[in-house]
Coordinates of C-alpha atoms and ligand atoms in Angstrom, one line a residue:
M1 CA 9.9 -33.3 -41.0
K2 CA 8.1 -30.1 -40.5
K3 CA 11.0 -28.6 -38.6
F4 CA 13.3 -29.5 -41.4
G5 CA 11.0 -27.9 -43.9
F6 CA 11.1 -24.7 -42.0
L7 CA 14.9 -24.7 -41.7
L8 CA 15.1 -25.2 -45.4
F9 CA 12.8 -22.4 -46.0
L10 CA 14.6 -20.1 -43.7
F11 CA 17.8 -20.8 -45.6
V12 CA 16.2 -20.1 -48.9
F13 CA 14.4 -17.0 -47.6
M14 CA 17.5 -15.5 -46.1
W15 CA 19.2 -15.5 -49.5
A16 CA 16.2 -14.5 -51.5
I17 CA 15.1 -11.4 -49.7
P18 CA 17.4 -8.4 -49.2
N19 CA 18.0 -7.4 -45.6
Y20 CA 15.4 -5.1 -44.2
G21 CA 16.7 -2.2 -42.2
H22 CA 16.1 -2.5 -38.5
A23 CA 13.4 -0.3 -37.1
A24 CA 14.6 2.7 -35.2
S25 CA 13.0 1.5 -32.0
A26 CA 15.3 -0.3 -29.6
G27 CA 14.7 -3.9 -28.9
A28 CA 13.3 -5.4 -25.7
Q29 CA 14.8 -7.6 -23.0
I30 CA 13.1 -10.9 -22.4
V31 CA 13.3 -12.6 -19.0
L32 CA 11.9 -16.2 -18.7
D33 CA 11.5 -17.6 -15.2
G34 CA 14.1 -15.2 -13.9
K35 CA 16.7 -15.8 -16.6
Q36 CA 17.5 -13.4 -19.4
I37 CA 17.1 -14.8 -22.9
N38 CA 19.8 -13.9 -25.3
V39 CA 18.5 -13.6 -28.8
T40 CA 21.2 -14.6 -31.2
G41 CA 21.2 -14.0 -35.0
S42 CA 20.6 -10.9 -36.9
A43 CA 16.8 -10.7 -36.3
Q44 CA 16.3 -9.1 -32.9
P45 CA 13.3 -8.3 -30.8
E46 CA 11.5 -5.2 -31.8
I47 CA 8.7 -3.1 -30.4
I48 CA 6.0 -2.4 -33.0
N49 CA 2.9 -0.5 -32.1
G50 CA 3.7 -1.0 -28.5
T51 CA 3.9 -4.8 -29.0
T52 CA 7.1 -6.7 -28.4
M53 CA 7.8 -8.8 -31.4
V54 CA 10.4 -11.6 -31.3
P55 CA 11.9 -13.9 -33.9
F56 CA 9.8 -17.0 -33.7
R57 CA 12.9 -19.1 -33.1
V58 CA 12.7 -17.6 -29.6
I59 CA 9.3 -19.2 -29.1
S60 CA 10.4 -22.7 -30.1
E61 CA 13.9 -22.7 -28.6
N62 CA 13.2 -21.1 -25.3
L63 CA 9.5 -21.9 -24.6
G64 CA 9.5 -25.3 -26.2
Y65 CA 6.4 -24.9 -28.4
K66 CA 6.1 -26.5 -31.7
V67 CA 6.5 -23.9 -34.5
N68 CA 5.7 -24.6 -38.1
W69 CA 6.1 -22.2 -41.0
N70 CA 3.9 -22.4 -44.1
Q71 CA 5.8 -20.8 -46.9
G72 CA 2.9 -20.7 -49.4
K73 CA 0.6 -19.0 -47.0
K74 CA 3.3 -17.0 -45.2
S75 CA 1.8 -18.2 -42.0
V76 CA 3.2 -19.4 -38.7
Q77 CA 1.6 -22.1 -36.5
V78 CA 2.6 -22.2 -32.8
S79 CA 1.2 -25.1 -30.7
N80 CA 1.5 -27.0 -27.5
D81 CA -0.6 -29.8 -26.2
D82 CA -3.9 -27.9 -26.0
T83 CA -3.5 -24.6 -27.8
E84 CA -2.8 -23.9 -31.5
I85 CA -2.2 -20.4 -32.7
Q86 CA -2.2 -19.4 -36.4
L87 CA -0.5 -16.2 -37.4
A88 CA 0.2 -14.7 -40.8
I89 CA 2.8 -12.3 -42.0
G90 CA 1.3 -8.8 -42.5
S91 CA -2.0 -9.7 -41.0
K92 CA -3.5 -8.6 -37.7
S93 CA -6.0 -11.4 -37.7
A94 CA -4.9 -14.6 -36.0
A95 CA -6.7 -17.7 -34.8
V96 CA -6.5 -19.5 -31.5
N97 CA -7.9 -23.0 -31.6
G98 CA -9.7 -22.0 -34.8
K99 CA -11.3 -18.9 -33.2
K100 CA -10.5 -15.6 -34.8
V101 CA -8.7 -12.9 -32.8
T102 CA -7.2 -9.5 -33.6
L103 CA -3.6 -8.6 -32.9
N104 CA -2.3 -5.2 -32.0
A105 CA 0.5 -5.6 -34.5
S106 CA 0.9 -8.0 -37.4
P107 CA 3.8 -10.4 -37.7
V108 CA 6.6 -9.1 -40.0
I109 CA 9.7 -10.4 -41.6
R110 CA 13.1 -9.1 -40.4
S111 CA 16.4 -10.4 -41.6
G112 CA 14.8 -13.4 -43.1
S113 CA 13.0 -14.4 -39.9
A114 CA 9.4 -13.9 -38.9
L115 CA 8.8 -11.7 -35.8
V116 CA 5.7 -12.6 -33.8
P117 CA 4.0 -11.0 -30.8
L118 CA 5.5 -12.5 -27.7
R119 CA 3.0 -11.4 -25.2
F120 CA 0.0 -12.6 -27.2
I121 CA 1.6 -16.1 -27.7
G122 CA 2.8 -16.3 -24.1
E123 CA -0.7 -15.5 -22.8
Q124 CA -2.5 -17.8 -25.1
M125 CA -0.1 -20.6 -24.0
G126 CA -1.0 -19.9 -20.3
L127 CA 2.2 -18.0 -19.3
D128 CA 2.1 -15.1 -16.9
V129 CA 3.4 -12.2 -19.0
S130 CA 4.3 -8.8 -17.7
W131 CA 5.9 -5.7 -19.2
D132 CA 8.1 -3.1 -17.6
S133 CA 8.2 0.0 -19.9
S134 CA 11.1 1.8 -18.3
S135 CA 13.5 -1.1 -18.8
K136 CA 11.7 -2.4 -21.9
T137 CA 11.6 -5.9 -20.3
V138 CA 9.1 -8.6 -21.0
T139 CA 8.9 -11.0 -18.1
L140 CA 7.5 -14.5 -18.7
I141 CA 6.6 -16.9 -16.0
T142 CA 5.7 -20.5 -16.7
Q143 CA 3.0 -21.4 -14.3
N144 CA 2.6 -24.8 -12.6
S145 CA -0.1 -26.5 -14.6
G146 CA -1.0 -29.1 -11.9
S147 CA -4.2 -27.6 -10.6
G148 CA -7.6 -28.3 -12.2
D149 CA -9.9 -25.6 -13.6
G150 CA -11.0 -23.0 -11.2
E151 CA -10.0 -25.0 -8.1
T152 CA -7.0 -22.9 -7.1
T153 CA -7.3 -21.7 -3.6
P154 CA -5.3 -18.6 -2.7
P155 CA -3.1 -18.8 0.4
A156 CA -4.4 -17.0 3.4
S157 CA -3.0 -13.5 3.2
G158 CA 0.4 -12.9 4.7
N159 CA 1.4 -16.5 5.3
D160 CA 3.5 -16.9 2.2
G161 CA 6.8 -15.5 3.3
N162 CA 8.3 -12.9 1.0
D163 CA 8.0 -14.6 -2.3
S164 CA 8.5 -11.8 -4.7
V165 CA 7.1 -13.6 -7.8
P166 CA 3.4 -13.8 -7.4
S167 CA 2.5 -16.5 -9.8
E168 CA 0.9 -19.3 -7.8
G169 CA -2.2 -19.5 -5.6
L170 CA -3.6 -16.3 -6.9
A171 CA -7.3 -15.7 -7.7
L172 CA -7.5 -14.6 -11.3
V173 CA -9.9 -11.8 -12.3
N174 CA -11.6 -12.8 -15.6
G175 CA -14.1 -10.0 -16.1
I176 CA -15.8 -6.9 -14.6
S177 CA -19.2 -5.7 -15.5
L178 CA -21.8 -3.3 -14.2
S179 CA -25.5 -3.6 -14.5
D180 CA -27.6 -0.8 -13.0
N181 CA -26.4 -0.7 -9.4
R182 CA -24.7 -4.1 -9.3
M183 CA -21.1 -4.8 -10.2
L184 CA -20.0 -8.4 -11.0
I185 CA -16.4 -9.4 -10.9
T186 CA -15.9 -13.0 -12.1
T187 CA -12.8 -14.8 -10.9
T188 CA -11.1 -18.2 -11.0
G189 CA -10.4 -18.9 -7.3
T190 CA -11.8 -17.0 -4.4
A191 CA -10.8 -13.3 -3.9
K192 CA -12.1 -11.7 -0.7
P193 CA -12.8 -8.0 -1.4
N194 CA -11.5 -5.3 0.9
T195 CA -13.7 -2.4 0.2
F196 CA -13.7 1.3 1.2
T197 CA -15.0 4.6 0.0
M198 CA -13.1 7.8 -0.8
A199 CA -14.5 11.3 -1.4
G200 CA -13.6 14.2 -3.7
P201 CA -14.6 12.8 -6.1
D202 CA -16.8 10.1 -4.6
R203 CA -15.7 6.6 -5.3
I204 CA -15.8 3.1 -4.0
V205 CA -12.5 1.1 -4.0
I206 CA -12.5 -2.7 -4.1
D207 CA -9.1 -4.3 -3.4
L208 CA -8.7 -8.0 -4.2
P209 CA -5.6 -9.2 -2.4
N210 CA -3.8 -12.3 -3.7
A211 CA -5.4 -11.7 -7.1
A212 CA -4.1 -10.9 -10.6
F213 CA -5.7 -10.5 -14.0
S214 CA -6.2 -13.7 -15.9
N215 CA -4.8 -14.3 -19.3
T216 CA -8.3 -14.0 -20.8
F217 CA -9.2 -10.7 -19.1
R218 CA -7.9 -8.8 -22.2
D219 CA -10.5 -10.6 -24.3
S220 CA -13.3 -8.7 -22.6
L221 CA -11.7 -5.4 -21.4
T222 CA -8.7 -3.4 -22.4
L223 CA -5.7 -3.7 -20.2
S224 CA -2.6 -1.6 -21.0
Q225 CA 0.9 -2.8 -20.7
D226 CA 1.1 -1.4 -17.2
L227 CA -1.8 -3.7 -16.3
S228 CA -4.5 -1.0 -15.9
G229 CA -7.5 0.1 -17.8
E230 CA -11.0 1.7 -17.5
F231 CA -14.3 1.9 -19.1
A232 CA -16.9 4.7 -19.2
V233 CA -20.4 3.8 -17.9
M234 CA -23.2 5.2 -20.0
D235 CA -26.8 5.7 -18.9
N236 CA -26.2 5.2 -15.2
E237 CA -27.3 7.9 -12.9
N238 CA -24.8 7.0 -10.2
V239 CA -21.7 5.6 -11.8
T240 CA -19.5 7.4 -14.4
N241 CA -16.5 5.2 -14.8
I242 CA -14.9 1.9 -13.8
R243 CA -11.2 1.7 -13.4
Y244 CA -9.0 -1.3 -12.6
A245 CA -5.3 -2.0 -12.2
L246 CA -2.8 -4.4 -10.8
F247 CA -2.4 -2.1 -7.8
Q248 CA 0.4 -3.8 -6.1
D249 CA 2.8 -6.6 -6.8
N250 CA 3.5 -8.1 -3.4
P251 CA 1.1 -9.3 -2.4
S252 CA -0.4 -9.2 -5.9
T253 CA -3.5 -7.0 -5.6
V254 CA -6.1 -6.1 -8.1
R255 CA -7.9 -2.8 -7.4
V256 CA -11.2 -1.9 -9.0
V257 CA -12.5 1.7 -8.5
I258 CA -16.1 2.7 -9.1
D259 CA -16.3 6.5 -9.9
L260 CA -19.5 7.9 -8.6
N261 CA -21.6 11.1 -9.2
K262 CA -22.4 11.2 -5.5
A263 CA -21.6 9.4 -2.3
M264 CA -23.3 6.0 -2.0
S265 CA -23.4 3.1 0.3
Y266 CA -22.5 -0.4 -0.9
K267 CA -22.4 -4.0 0.0
A268 CA -19.6 -6.2 -1.3
Y269 CA -19.8 -10.0 -1.0
N270 CA -18.8 -13.3 -2.6
E271 CA -21.4 -15.4 -4.3
G272 CA -19.9 -18.9 -4.6
N273 CA -16.2 -19.3 -5.3
D274 CA -15.9 -17.4 -8.5
L275 CA -18.1 -14.3 -8.3
I276 CA -17.9 -11.1 -6.3
I277 CA -20.9 -8.8 -6.2
V278 CA -20.8 -5.1 -5.3
D279 CA -24.3 -3.6 -4.8
L280 CA -24.6 0.2 -4.7
M281 CA -27.3 1.7 -2.5
E282 CA -28.6 5.2 -1.9
K283 CA -27.4 6.6 1.4
G284 CA -30.0 6.1 4.0
S285 CA -31.8 3.3 2.1
E286 CA -29.3 0.5 2.6
T287 CA -31.8 -2.3 2.1
T288 CA -30.6 -4.1 -1.0
A289 CA -30.6 -7.8 -0.1
P290 CA -28.1 -10.2 -1.7
V291 CA -29.2 -11.8 -4.9
G292 CA -32.0 -14.3 -4.2
D293 CA -32.4 -13.2 -0.6
G294 CA -35.9 -13.5 0.9
G295 CA -36.9 -16.4 -1.3
K296 CA -36.6 -14.4 -4.5
K297 CA -36.1 -16.5 -7.6
V298 CA -32.9 -15.7 -9.5
V299 CA -33.1 -15.4 -13.3
V300 CA -29.9 -15.1 -15.3
I301 CA -30.4 -13.6 -18.8
D302 CA -27.5 -14.2 -21.2
A303 CA -27.2 -12.1 -24.3
G304 CA -25.2 -14.3 -26.7
H305 CA -21.9 -13.2 -28.3
G306 CA -20.5 -9.7 -27.8
A307 CA -17.6 -7.4 -28.7
K308 CA -15.1 -9.2 -31.0
D309 CA -17.6 -12.0 -31.5
P310 CA -20.6 -10.5 -33.4
G311 CA -22.4 -13.7 -34.0
A312 CA -24.6 -14.0 -37.1
S313 CA -25.2 -11.0 -39.3
A314 CA -28.2 -9.7 -41.3
G315 CA -26.0 -7.2 -43.3
G316 CA -26.1 -3.5 -43.0
G317 CA -24.3 -3.6 -39.6
R318 CA -27.2 -5.6 -38.1
N319 CA -25.3 -8.0 -35.9
E320 CA -26.6 -10.8 -33.7
K321 CA -24.7 -9.5 -30.7
T322 CA -26.6 -6.2 -30.9
F323 CA -30.0 -7.8 -31.2
N324 CA -29.2 -10.3 -28.3
L325 CA -28.2 -7.5 -26.0
A326 CA -31.2 -5.3 -26.9
M327 CA -33.5 -8.3 -26.1
A328 CA -31.7 -9.1 -22.9
L329 CA -32.0 -5.6 -21.6
K330 CA -35.7 -5.5 -22.5
V331 CA -36.5 -8.8 -20.8
E332 CA -34.6 -7.5 -17.7
Q333 CA -36.8 -4.4 -17.7
V334 CA -40.0 -6.5 -17.7
L335 CA -38.8 -9.0 -15.1
K336 CA -37.5 -6.3 -12.8
Q337 CA -41.1 -5.2 -12.2
N338 CA -41.8 -8.5 -10.5
P339 CA -40.9 -8.3 -6.8
D340 CA -40.4 -12.0 -6.5
L341 CA -37.5 -12.1 -9.0
D342 CA -33.9 -11.0 -9.0
V343 CA -32.6 -10.6 -12.6
V344 CA -28.9 -10.7 -13.4
L345 CA -27.5 -10.2 -16.9
T346 CA -24.3 -11.9 -17.9
R347 CA -23.4 -8.8 -20.0
D348 CA -25.2 -5.5 -20.2
D349 CA -23.0 -3.9 -22.8
D350 CA -20.9 -4.9 -25.8
T351 CA -18.3 -6.9 -24.0
F352 CA -16.9 -10.4 -24.7
L353 CA -17.5 -13.2 -22.2
E354 CA -16.2 -16.8 -22.6
L355 CA -19.0 -19.3 -22.5
S356 CA -17.6 -20.7 -19.3
E357 CA -17.8 -17.3 -17.7
R358 CA -21.5 -17.1 -18.5
V359 CA -22.1 -20.5 -16.9
K360 CA -20.0 -19.5 -13.9
I361 CA -22.2 -16.5 -13.2
A362 CA -25.3 -18.6 -13.2
K363 CA -23.8 -21.3 -11.1
N364 CA -22.3 -19.0 -8.5
L365 CA -25.6 -17.2 -8.1
N366 CA -27.5 -20.5 -7.7
A367 CA -29.8 -19.2 -10.4
D368 CA -33.2 -20.8 -10.7
V369 CA -33.3 -20.4 -14.5
F370 CA -30.8 -19.5 -17.2
I371 CA -32.0 -18.0 -20.5
S372 CA -29.5 -17.5 -23.4
I373 CA -30.8 -15.2 -26.2
H374 CA -29.6 -15.6 -29.8
A375 CA -30.7 -15.2 -33.4
N376 CA -30.1 -17.8 -36.0
S377 CA -28.5 -17.9 -39.4
A378 CA -28.6 -20.5 -42.2
G379 CA -27.0 -21.1 -45.5
S380 CA -30.3 -20.8 -47.3
S381 CA -32.1 -17.5 -47.0
S382 CA -35.5 -19.3 -46.9
A383 CA -34.9 -20.7 -43.4
S384 CA -37.2 -18.8 -41.0
G385 CA -38.8 -19.0 -37.6
T386 CA -38.3 -19.5 -33.9
E387 CA -36.6 -22.3 -32.0
T388 CA -36.1 -23.1 -28.3
Y389 CA -33.2 -25.4 -27.3
Y390 CA -32.7 -27.5 -24.2
Q391 CA -29.8 -29.9 -23.5
R392 CA -30.6 -31.6 -20.2
S393 CA -34.0 -33.2 -19.7
S394 CA -34.4 -31.1 -16.5
S395 CA -34.7 -28.1 -18.8
K396 CA -37.5 -29.5 -21.0
T397 CA -40.4 -28.0 -19.0
L398 CA -38.8 -24.6 -19.0
A399 CA -38.2 -24.9 -22.8
N400 CA -41.8 -25.8 -23.4
T401 CA -43.2 -23.1 -21.2
V402 CA -41.0 -20.3 -22.6
H403 CA -41.4 -21.5 -26.2
K404 CA -45.2 -21.4 -26.0
H405 CA -45.1 -17.6 -25.1
L406 CA -42.1 -16.9 -27.4
V407 CA -43.7 -18.2 -30.5
E408 CA -46.9 -16.4 -29.8
A409 CA -44.9 -13.2 -29.5
T410 CA -42.7 -13.6 -32.5
Q411 CA -45.5 -14.6 -34.8
L412 CA -42.8 -16.3 -36.9
T413 CA -42.8 -19.9 -38.1
N414 CA -42.9 -22.3 -35.1
R415 CA -39.8 -24.5 -35.5
G416 CA -40.4 -26.1 -32.2
V417 CA -38.6 -27.1 -29.0
R418 CA -35.4 -28.9 -29.9
Y419 CA -32.4 -30.7 -28.3
G420 CA -29.2 -28.7 -28.8
N421 CA -25.8 -29.5 -27.4
F422 CA -24.8 -25.9 -26.6
H423 CA -22.2 -25.2 -23.9
V424 CA -24.2 -22.7 -21.9
I425 CA -27.2 -24.9 -21.6
R426 CA -25.2 -28.1 -21.1
E427 CA -22.7 -26.9 -18.4
T428 CA -25.1 -25.0 -16.3
T429 CA -26.8 -26.9 -13.5
M430 CA -30.2 -25.2 -13.3
P431 CA -32.9 -25.4 -16.0
A432 CA -31.4 -23.6 -19.0
V433 CA -32.6 -22.8 -22.5
L434 CA -31.2 -21.2 -25.5
L435 CA -33.6 -19.2 -27.7
E436 CA -33.1 -18.7 -31.4
I437 CA -35.6 -16.0 -31.9
G438 CA -35.5 -15.8 -35.7
Y439 CA -33.2 -16.0 -38.7
L440 CA -30.9 -13.1 -39.5
S441 CA -30.2 -14.8 -42.8
N442 CA -33.9 -14.4 -43.7
S443 CA -34.9 -10.8 -44.8
N444 CA -38.4 -11.0 -43.3
D445 CA -37.2 -12.4 -39.9
A446 CA -34.3 -9.9 -39.9
A447 CA -36.6 -6.9 -40.5
A448 CA -38.8 -8.0 -37.6
L449 CA -35.9 -8.8 -35.2
F450 CA -34.6 -5.2 -35.5
S451 CA -37.9 -3.6 -35.0
E452 CA -38.7 -2.0 -31.7
D453 CA -42.3 -3.2 -31.5
F454 CA -41.2 -6.8 -32.2
Q455 CA -38.5 -6.6 -29.5
N456 CA -40.9 -5.2 -26.9
R457 CA -43.5 -7.8 -27.6
V458 CA -41.0 -10.7 -27.6
A459 CA -39.4 -9.5 -24.4
Q460 CA -42.8 -9.6 -22.8
G461 CA -43.3 -13.1 -24.1
I462 CA -40.0 -14.4 -22.8
A463 CA -40.7 -12.8 -19.4
D464 CA -44.2 -14.3 -19.3
G465 CA -42.8 -17.7 -20.0
I466 CA -40.2 -17.4 -17.3
E467 CA -42.7 -16.1 -14.8
E468 CA -45.2 -18.9 -15.6
Y469 CA -42.4 -21.5 -15.2
L470 CA -41.3 -20.1 -11.9
G471 CA -44.9 -19.7 -10.7
V472 CA -44.4 -16.0 -9.9
N473 CA -46.8 -14.4 -12.4
Ligands
ZN1 ZN1 -25.8 -16.9 -31.5

């Protein structure tokens, strides 16, 4: 029925709207699983803002996804069994399974057909999408979907013949972050780092053979069409820049480069299956032990939200993600002074991390406790105060202990220790709590939350609670 509705619409639309002139830019070639797709009809693929746009007929006919057109809303819905994408003509904002995302280019109407961003849709649907700018070719590879989450084991290097299409058995790099002198690379599947240094300028090179960027990598860091990118590192006395790229196709190899101010030593190692850690050390003092070594307790601090996901807002640009990060950094500073603790942040800047990535970091580190920091929001501006959430009963003592110190520090209404079914405290395996420190929707709470004194006091309170719970105060 829906398909029929669409066809009917297209028919009407084609007659109702005068033909738009084709854009000057040449169209792109599309290759699906090694076969070139011929786009028939007057609407042809186009490159808009560096994004390959295709008539959405291509999506339904060649990729087999369900496509529905809503004439009233001028919106397109693309779906398969587990993903639903909503796009609207002329709008850069789209939704994937109800979650808002921003596109590089908005869908447009050409010759009576909607053009939609091919790469975005392919990636959301779990295809391997790559782009060759010289031949203007988009290559789509449908992946075998037989394996479970995160259980893909890469083949031992070199034993895989000369398969030139690296789509199976690869470890997927989901995110890269740096906190002080420690870099975290989160993956799905194990990647064994090959690491070496180069001079002039000084840098450390980490090669991950049998690895590629995951479809969600772009959610946290920029990745250009040639599959490379970088970010500048602020406030770090040793590191200036982090660069990354798909360095080589066969075997598919991801290269990460740490640009340094001076020559440094390093230690690179796997923590669990899905996490690579690179610790930087001053030359001559190569003593940094792996996380949790020597009986240290491992504390993971998780600043909620980040980047495209700002969380709650208090207005005036005061976003929850900013508050959460400021708090996490302050708690880290306090806890770092305790020689019995190793502190790891899930993010230490304004990046986006999936909830599952946050959990993965804690699990792979065998963390002793996991603390997620948030601020609340309610429909009524009168709601105010501090809450601590636990999900598993094994987290209750941690919740009680941290909450006692937290409430004393916030001096806001004590809204108590509560059960909350949040992903990060449910899916983690160690005692885990989620702190809602105050309400951004309440003007008194919000003013406090963004004050430096309050943040310092509360960071000390949270740290006191963690230390008391771990018996390391
Ligand atoms: Zn939140």
